Amino acid sequence: MSDTVVRIGPALAVAVVLLAVAAVAVTYLGRTGHERAVAWSSVRAAVQLGLLAVVLGLLVRHIWLSAGFVVLMALVAAWTAAGRVIGRRPTMSETARLLLPVAAPSVVVVSALIVVGVLPATGLALIPSAGIMIGGAMNTTSLTGRRALDELTSRRGEVEAAMSLGLSNHQARMEICRAAASTALIPALDQTRTVGLVTIPGAFVGMVLGGASTTDAAVMQLFVLISILAVSSCAMVATTDLVARGVLVAGGRAAKTPLTR
């Protein structure tokens, strides 16, 4: 156990439980309204990671099973992002709309890397690579959609004023929400800017502990960060455009006015 970052055992289990309880307690005492979400997320993470540990060993042996698992990841990510953006449980059509920003960039990047030989056509390479990219795109999509819709809500009059000056509905909404929506890229930017100075990412540590050289680990981590930045940028732009066109609307009601809420 001396070669691992943390010691696996009863003490770690207790620490994880206590950290989860602390998170719930802080969100409750702070009256954030997220205490139930924190508790449920912690339980889900434990169950899902347990199941993943069981099934991943079987999936990675077969490329088509691995590809099917990537499709499942994409659907769950799109469904999660859609719920965050519209503020309620999304329908299948709403989930399908968000497959564009959440999954399409990642699928294109991973497929291209496999074709040119950068990534081997194995489940062990496909699932982690696609999962990292889809996860980053999901987070960016959620933040972009919410911030864009919030900006359009608070600046409704400016949208109407822009239209009165001759801008189309789409152009006016883009002018108002683009700047706010673009702040969704800040987490990915900061993660990339501060790597090695503020954070030592898990992929780097894992490769070093697995016996890889520090140079190889650094190259791999750079690939991960740049790929996340690339798909997140695509997700931000695509989501902003979907909101501006009224394809994504809070509450699922397509408005007939400049503001769709």
mmCIF file of C-alpha atoms in Angstrom:
data_model
loop_
_atom_site.group_PDB
_atom_site.id
_atom_site.type_symbol
_atom_site.label_atom_id
_atom_site.label_comp_id
_atom_site.label_asym_id
_atom_site.label_seq_id
_atom_site.Cartn_x
_atom_site.Cartn_y
_atom_site.Cartn_z
ATOM 1 C CA MET A 1 0.000 0.000 0.000
ATOM 2 C CA SER A 2 3.011 2.312 0.312
ATOM 3 C CA ASP A 3 2.952 2.913 -3.465
ATOM 4 C CA THR A 4 -0.577 4.333 -3.559
ATOM 5 C CA VAL A 5 -1.713 7.911 -3.048
ATOM 6 C CA VAL A 6 -4.094 6.866 -0.264
ATOM 7 C CA ARG A 7 -4.126 3.737 1.866
ATOM 8 C CA ILE A 8 -7.082 1.519 1.001
ATOM 9 C CA GLY A 9 -8.758 0.194 4.120
ATOM 10 C CA PRO A 10 -11.353 0.815 6.851
ATOM 11 C CA ALA A 11 -9.873 4.196 7.738
ATOM 12 C CA LEU A 12 -10.382 5.424 4.177
ATOM 13 C CA ALA A 13 -13.997 4.232 4.196
ATOM 14 C CA VAL A 14 -14.640 6.153 7.416
ATOM 15 C CA ALA A 15 -12.942 9.245 5.999
ATOM 16 C CA VAL A 16 -15.118 9.152 2.858
ATOM 17 C CA VAL A 17 -18.305 8.827 4.923
ATOM 18 C CA LEU A 18 -17.274 11.672 7.231
ATOM 19 C CA LEU A 19 -16.427 13.922 4.289
ATOM 20 C CA ALA A 20 -19.828 13.238 2.731
ATOM 21 C CA VAL A 21 -21.572 13.971 6.046
ATOM 22 C CA ALA A 22 -19.566 17.187 6.385
ATOM 23 C CA ALA A 23 -20.567 18.291 2.892
ATOM 24 C CA VAL A 24 -24.239 17.659 3.665
ATOM 25 C CA ALA A 25 -23.988 19.449 7.012
ATOM 26 C CA VAL A 26 -22.301 22.535 5.560
ATOM 27 C CA THR A 27 -24.805 22.872 2.720
ATOM 28 C CA TYR A 28 -27.666 22.436 5.198
ATOM 29 C CA LEU A 29 -26.352 24.918 7.770
ATOM 30 C CA GLY A 30 -25.559 27.359 4.984
ATOM 31 C CA ARG A 31 -29.198 27.103 3.810
ATOM 32 C CA THR A 32 -28.114 26.453 0.259
ATOM 33 C CA GLY A 33 -30.913 24.007 -0.446
ATOM 34 C CA HIS A 34 -28.446 21.492 -1.888
ATOM 35 C CA GLU A 35 -28.066 19.173 1.087
ATOM 36 C CA ARG A 36 -30.257 16.459 -0.406
ATOM 37 C CA ALA A 37 -28.491 16.717 -3.757
ATOM 38 C CA VAL A 38 -25.104 16.390 -2.040
ATOM 39 C CA ALA A 39 -26.221 13.333 -0.089
ATOM 40 C CA TRP A 40 -27.804 11.663 -3.101
ATOM 41 C CA SER A 41 -24.806 12.450 -5.306
ATOM 42 C CA SER A 42 -22.465 10.865 -2.764
ATOM 43 C CA VAL A 43 -24.538 7.687 -2.593
ATOM 44 C CA ARG A 44 -24.865 7.507 -6.371
ATOM 45 C CA ALA A 45 -21.127 7.963 -6.837
ATOM 46 C CA ALA A 46 -20.382 5.072 -4.482
ATOM 47 C CA VAL A 47 -22.884 2.750 -6.168
ATOM 48 C CA GLN A 48 -21.936 3.698 -9.723
ATOM 49 C CA LEU A 49 -18.201 3.376 -9.126
ATOM 50 C CA GLY A 50 -18.763 -0.002 -7.504
ATOM 51 C CA LEU A 51 -20.718 -1.199 -10.520
ATOM 52 C CA LEU A 52 -18.144 0.290 -12.870
ATOM 53 C CA ALA A 53 -15.364 -1.624 -11.153
ATOM 54 C CA VAL A 54 -17.315 -4.842 -11.695
ATOM 55 C CA VAL A 55 -18.329 -4.406 -15.338
ATOM 56 C CA LEU A 56 -15.378 -2.448 -16.732
ATOM 57 C CA GLY A 57 -13.138 -5.488 -16.702
ATOM 58 C CA LEU A 58 -15.560 -7.214 -19.061
ATOM 59 C CA LEU A 59 -16.299 -4.233 -21.291
ATOM 60 C CA VAL A 60 -12.716 -3.279 -22.106
ATOM 61 C CA ARG A 61 -12.079 -6.692 -23.671
ATOM 62 C CA HIS A 62 -14.559 -6.025 -26.490
ATOM 63 C CA ILE A 63 -14.397 -2.862 -28.585
ATOM 64 C CA TRP A 64 -18.098 -2.924 -29.539
ATOM 65 C CA LEU A 65 -19.214 -3.340 -25.929
ATOM 66 C CA SER A 66 -16.914 -0.466 -25.047
ATOM 67 C CA ALA A 67 -18.454 1.651 -27.820
ATOM 68 C CA GLY A 68 -21.913 0.825 -26.480
ATOM 69 C CA PHE A 69 -20.845 1.966 -23.030
ATOM 70 C CA VAL A 70 -19.622 5.250 -24.518
ATOM 71 C CA VAL A 71 -23.067 5.745 -26.081
ATOM 72 C CA LEU A 72 -24.621 5.184 -22.658
ATOM 73 C CA MET A 73 -22.253 7.726 -21.123
ATOM 74 C CA ALA A 74 -23.185 10.253 -23.798
ATOM 75 C CA LEU A 75 -26.925 9.789 -23.210
ATOM 76 C CA VAL A 76 -26.590 10.142 -19.444
ATOM 77 C CA ALA A 77 -24.394 13.228 -19.861
ATOM 78 C CA ALA A 78 -26.857 14.846 -22.287
ATOM 79 C CA TRP A 79 -29.790 14.043 -19.989
ATOM 80 C CA THR A 80 -27.960 15.508 -16.981
ATOM 81 C CA ALA A 81 -26.969 18.683 -18.829
ATOM 82 C CA ALA A 82 -30.478 19.136 -20.228
ATOM 83 C CA GLY A 83 -31.949 18.920 -16.742
ATOM 84 C CA ARG A 84 -29.534 21.552 -15.469
ATOM 85 C CA VAL A 85 -30.236 23.904 -18.348
ATOM 86 C CA ILE A 86 -34.041 23.748 -18.454
ATOM 87 C CA GLY A 87 -34.508 23.307 -14.702
ATOM 88 C CA ARG A 88 -36.629 20.149 -14.724
ATOM 89 C CA ARG A 89 -36.563 16.526 -15.813
ATOM 90 C CA PRO A 90 -35.874 16.647 -19.567
ATOM 91 C CA THR A 91 -37.760 14.800 -22.254
ATOM 92 C CA MET A 92 -36.098 12.494 -24.749
ATOM 93 C CA SER A 93 -36.228 15.165 -27.456
ATOM 94 C CA GLU A 94 -34.583 17.725 -25.162
ATOM 95 C CA THR A 95 -31.902 15.194 -24.255
ATOM 96 C CA ALA A 96 -31.319 14.466 -27.930
ATOM 97 C CA ARG A 97 -30.779 18.158 -28.655
ATOM 98 C CA LEU A 98 -27.945 18.330 -26.147
ATOM 99 C CA LEU A 99 -26.146 15.358 -27.635
ATOM 100 C CA LEU A 100 -24.694 17.864 -30.113
ATOM 101 C CA PRO A 101 -22.679 19.953 -27.616
ATOM 102 C CA VAL A 102 -22.184 17.187 -25.036
ATOM 103 C CA ALA A 103 -21.159 14.209 -27.149
ATOM 104 C CA ALA A 104 -20.494 15.154 -30.785
ATOM 105 C CA PRO A 105 -17.135 16.928 -30.231
ATOM 106 C CA SER A 106 -15.831 14.077 -28.073
ATOM 107 C CA VAL A 107 -16.888 11.404 -30.565
ATOM 108 C CA VAL A 108 -15.213 13.271 -33.413
ATOM 109 C CA VAL A 109 -11.962 13.780 -31.467
ATOM 110 C CA VAL A 110 -11.732 10.199 -30.180
ATOM 111 C CA SER A 111 -12.600 8.736 -33.584
ATOM 112 C CA ALA A 112 -9.982 10.875 -35.311
ATOM 113 C CA LEU A 113 -7.315 9.915 -32.777
ATOM 114 C CA ILE A 114 -8.078 6.235 -33.269
ATOM 115 C CA VAL A 115 -7.962 6.572 -37.063
ATOM 116 C CA VAL A 116 -4.539 8.282 -37.042
ATOM 117 C CA GLY A 117 -3.204 5.798 -34.507
ATOM 118 C CA VAL A 118 -2.762 8.098 -31.507
ATOM 119 C CA LEU A 119 -5.257 6.044 -29.508
ATOM 120 C CA PRO A 120 -5.351 2.247 -29.848
ATOM 121 C CA ALA A 121 -8.686 0.757 -30.875
ATOM 122 C CA THR A 122 -9.219 -0.914 -27.517
ATOM 123 C CA GLY A 123 -11.829 -0.506 -24.827
ATOM 124 C CA LEU A 124 -9.135 0.346 -22.298
ATOM 125 C CA ALA A 125 -8.268 3.441 -24.330
ATOM 126 C CA LEU A 126 -11.732 4.270 -25.683
ATOM 127 C CA ILE A 127 -13.770 4.375 -22.471
ATOM 128 C CA PRO A 128 -11.481 6.576 -20.329
ATOM 129 C CA SER A 129 -10.654 8.974 -23.176
ATOM 130 C CA ALA A 130 -14.268 9.425 -24.250
ATOM 131 C CA GLY A 131 -15.453 9.620 -20.651
ATOM 132 C CA ILE A 132 -13.040 12.409 -19.747
ATOM 133 C CA MET A 133 -14.021 14.471 -22.784
ATOM 134 C CA ILE A 134 -17.761 13.888 -22.472
ATOM 135 C CA GLY A 135 -17.621 14.776 -18.780
ATOM 136 C CA GLY A 136 -15.859 18.056 -19.523
ATOM 137 C CA ALA A 137 -18.314 18.914 -22.301
ATOM 138 C CA MET A 138 -21.256 18.073 -20.026
ATOM 139 C CA ASN A 139 -20.087 20.489 -17.331
ATOM 140 C CA THR A 140 -19.480 23.263 -19.834
ATOM 141 C CA THR A 141 -22.846 22.709 -21.501
ATOM 142 C CA SER A 142 -24.682 22.894 -18.179
ATOM 143 C CA LEU A 143 -22.960 26.119 -17.149
ATOM 144 C CA THR A 144 -23.287 27.707 -20.587
ATOM 145 C CA GLY A 145 -26.992 26.971 -20.912
ATOM 146 C CA ARG A 146 -27.892 28.221 -17.461
ATOM 147 C CA ARG A 147 -25.829 31.386 -17.688
ATOM 148 C CA ALA A 148 -27.129 32.210 -21.149
ATOM 149 C CA LEU A 149 -30.764 31.760 -20.096
ATOM 150 C CA ASP A 150 -30.241 33.735 -16.889
ATOM 151 C CA GLU A 151 -28.680 36.586 -18.856
ATOM 152 C CA LEU A 152 -31.574 36.649 -21.310
ATOM 153 C CA THR A 153 -33.999 36.759 -18.391
ATOM 154 C CA SER A 154 -32.354 39.681 -16.626
ATOM 155 C CA ARG A 155 -31.726 41.653 -19.826
ATOM 156 C CA ARG A 156 -35.001 41.081 -21.629
ATOM 157 C CA GLY A 157 -35.394 44.758 -22.493
ATOM 158 C CA GLU A 158 -31.990 44.867 -24.168
ATOM 159 C CA VAL A 159 -32.954 41.979 -26.420
ATOM 160 C CA GLU A 160 -36.067 43.835 -27.530
ATOM 161 C CA ALA A 161 -34.077 47.038 -27.992
ATOM 162 C CA ALA A 162 -31.529 45.253 -30.189
ATOM 163 C CA MET A 163 -34.343 43.837 -32.316
ATOM 164 C CA SER A 164 -35.849 47.294 -32.688
ATOM 165 C CA LEU A 165 -32.533 48.405 -34.201
ATOM 166 C CA GLY A 166 -32.846 45.792 -36.921
ATOM 167 C CA LEU A 167 -31.126 42.744 -35.472
ATOM 168 C CA SER A 168 -32.827 39.396 -35.912
ATOM 169 C CA ASN A 169 -34.111 37.459 -32.908
ATOM 170 C CA HIS A 170 -31.090 35.161 -33.019
ATOM 171 C CA GLN A 171 -28.583 37.994 -33.444
ATOM 172 C CA ALA A 172 -30.078 40.034 -30.612
ATOM 173 C CA ARG A 173 -30.093 37.105 -28.209
ATOM 174 C CA MET A 174 -26.512 36.188 -29.129
ATOM 175 C CA GLU A 175 -25.320 39.744 -28.484
ATOM 176 C CA ILE A 176 -26.851 39.669 -25.003
ATOM 177 C CA CYS A 177 -26.003 36.172 -23.794
ATOM 178 C CA ARG A 178 -22.683 35.394 -25.512
ATOM 179 C CA ALA A 179 -20.404 37.100 -22.977
ATOM 180 C CA ALA A 180 -22.094 35.560 -19.944
ATOM 181 C CA ALA A 181 -22.222 32.124 -21.550
ATOM 182 C CA SER A 182 -18.522 32.238 -22.386
ATOM 183 C CA THR A 183 -17.638 32.337 -18.678
ATOM 184 C CA ALA A 184 -18.559 28.647 -18.587
ATOM 185 C CA LEU A 185 -15.153 27.956 -20.143
ATOM 186 C CA ILE A 186 -13.296 29.450 -17.162
ATOM 187 C CA PRO A 187 -13.018 26.161 -15.159
ATOM 188 C CA ALA A 188 -11.382 24.366 -18.105
ATOM 189 C CA LEU A 189 -9.106 27.349 -18.762
ATOM 190 C CA ASP A 190 -8.020 27.609 -15.132
ATOM 191 C CA GLN A 191 -7.423 23.869 -14.921
ATOM 192 C CA THR A 192 -5.150 24.048 -17.945
ATOM 193 C CA ARG A 193 -3.353 27.240 -16.901
ATOM 194 C CA THR A 194 -2.522 26.088 -13.376
ATOM 195 C CA VAL A 195 -1.608 22.454 -13.998
ATOM 196 C CA GLY A 196 1.651 21.616 -12.283
ATOM 197 C CA LEU A 197 1.538 24.839 -10.259
ATOM 198 C CA VAL A 198 -1.693 24.512 -8.308
ATOM 199 C CA THR A 199 -2.843 20.970 -9.057
ATOM 200 C CA ILE A 200 -1.186 17.654 -9.807
ATOM 201 C CA PRO A 201 -3.868 15.877 -11.871
ATOM 202 C CA GLY A 202 -4.918 12.292 -11.283
ATOM 203 C CA ALA A 203 -3.848 11.014 -14.711
ATOM 204 C CA PHE A 204 -0.298 12.233 -14.097
ATOM 205 C CA VAL A 205 -0.096 10.703 -10.621
ATOM 206 C CA GLY A 206 -1.684 7.445 -11.751
ATOM 207 C CA MET A 207 0.788 6.954 -14.603
ATOM 208 C CA VAL A 208 3.787 7.698 -12.413
ATOM 209 C CA LEU A 209 2.594 5.276 -9.752
ATOM 210 C CA GLY A 210 1.978 2.729 -12.502
ATOM 211 C CA GLY A 211 5.636 2.868 -13.514
ATOM 212 C CA ALA A 212 5.588 5.364 -16.386
ATOM 213 C CA SER A 213 8.246 8.041 -16.627
ATOM 214 C CA THR A 214 7.394 11.538 -15.465
ATOM 215 C CA THR A 215 7.863 12.747 -19.061
ATOM 216 C CA ASP A 216 5.352 10.258 -20.447
ATOM 217 C CA ALA A 217 2.929 11.142 -17.651
ATOM 218 C CA ALA A 218 3.269 14.846 -18.420
ATOM 219 C CA VAL A 219 2.605 14.279 -22.132
ATOM 220 C CA MET A 220 -0.463 12.178 -21.348
ATOM 221 C CA GLN A 221 -1.791 14.791 -18.938
ATOM 222 C CA LEU A 222 -1.273 17.523 -21.530
ATOM 223 C CA PHE A 223 -3.304 15.475 -24.017
ATOM 224 C CA VAL A 224 -6.119 15.130 -21.461
ATOM 225 C CA LEU A 225 -6.203 18.835 -20.625
ATOM 226 C CA ILE A 226 -6.057 20.069 -24.222
ATOM 227 C CA SER A 227 -8.714 17.588 -25.328
ATOM 228 C CA ILE A 228 -11.017 18.753 -22.532
ATOM 229 C CA LEU A 229 -10.376 22.370 -23.504
ATOM 230 C CA ALA A 230 -11.142 21.609 -27.162
ATOM 231 C CA VAL A 231 -14.431 19.778 -26.592
ATOM 232 C CA SER A 232 -15.478 22.272 -23.920
ATOM 233 C CA SER A 233 -14.942 25.153 -26.343
ATOM 234 C CA CYS A 234 -17.119 23.397 -28.925
ATOM 235 C CA ALA A 235 -19.761 22.677 -26.286
ATOM 236 C CA MET A 236 -19.840 26.312 -25.158
ATOM 237 C CA VAL A 237 -20.263 27.701 -28.666
ATOM 238 C CA ALA A 238 -22.882 25.122 -29.681
ATOM 239 C CA THR A 239 -24.915 25.525 -26.491
ATOM 240 C CA THR A 240 -24.915 29.313 -26.732
ATOM 241 C CA ASP A 241 -26.208 29.076 -30.283
ATOM 242 C CA LEU A 242 -28.936 26.596 -29.267
ATOM 243 C CA VAL A 243 -30.122 28.962 -26.536
ATOM 244 C CA ALA A 244 -30.033 31.968 -28.873
ATOM 245 C CA ARG A 245 -32.131 30.081 -31.414
ATOM 246 C CA GLY A 246 -34.697 29.129 -28.760
ATOM 247 C CA VAL A 247 -33.935 25.415 -29.048
ATOM 248 C CA LEU A 248 -33.081 25.302 -25.336
ATOM 249 C CA VAL A 249 -35.600 27.059 -23.127
ATOM 250 C CA ALA A 250 -36.078 27.038 -19.375
ATOM 251 C CA GLY A 251 -39.130 25.024 -18.406
ATOM 252 C CA GLY A 252 -39.373 23.685 -21.951
ATOM 253 C CA ARG A 253 -41.706 26.415 -23.232
ATOM 254 C CA ALA A 254 -40.731 27.811 -26.593
ATOM 255 C CA ALA A 255 -41.535 31.483 -26.418
ATOM 256 C CA LYS A 256 -42.811 33.587 -29.247
ATOM 257 C CA THR A 257 -41.111 36.678 -27.884
ATOM 258 C CA PRO A 258 -37.397 37.558 -27.954
ATOM 259 C CA LEU A 259 -37.021 35.890 -24.545
ATOM 260 C CA THR A 260 -37.801 32.180 -24.298
ATOM 261 C CA ARG A 261 -38.514 31.172 -20.739
#
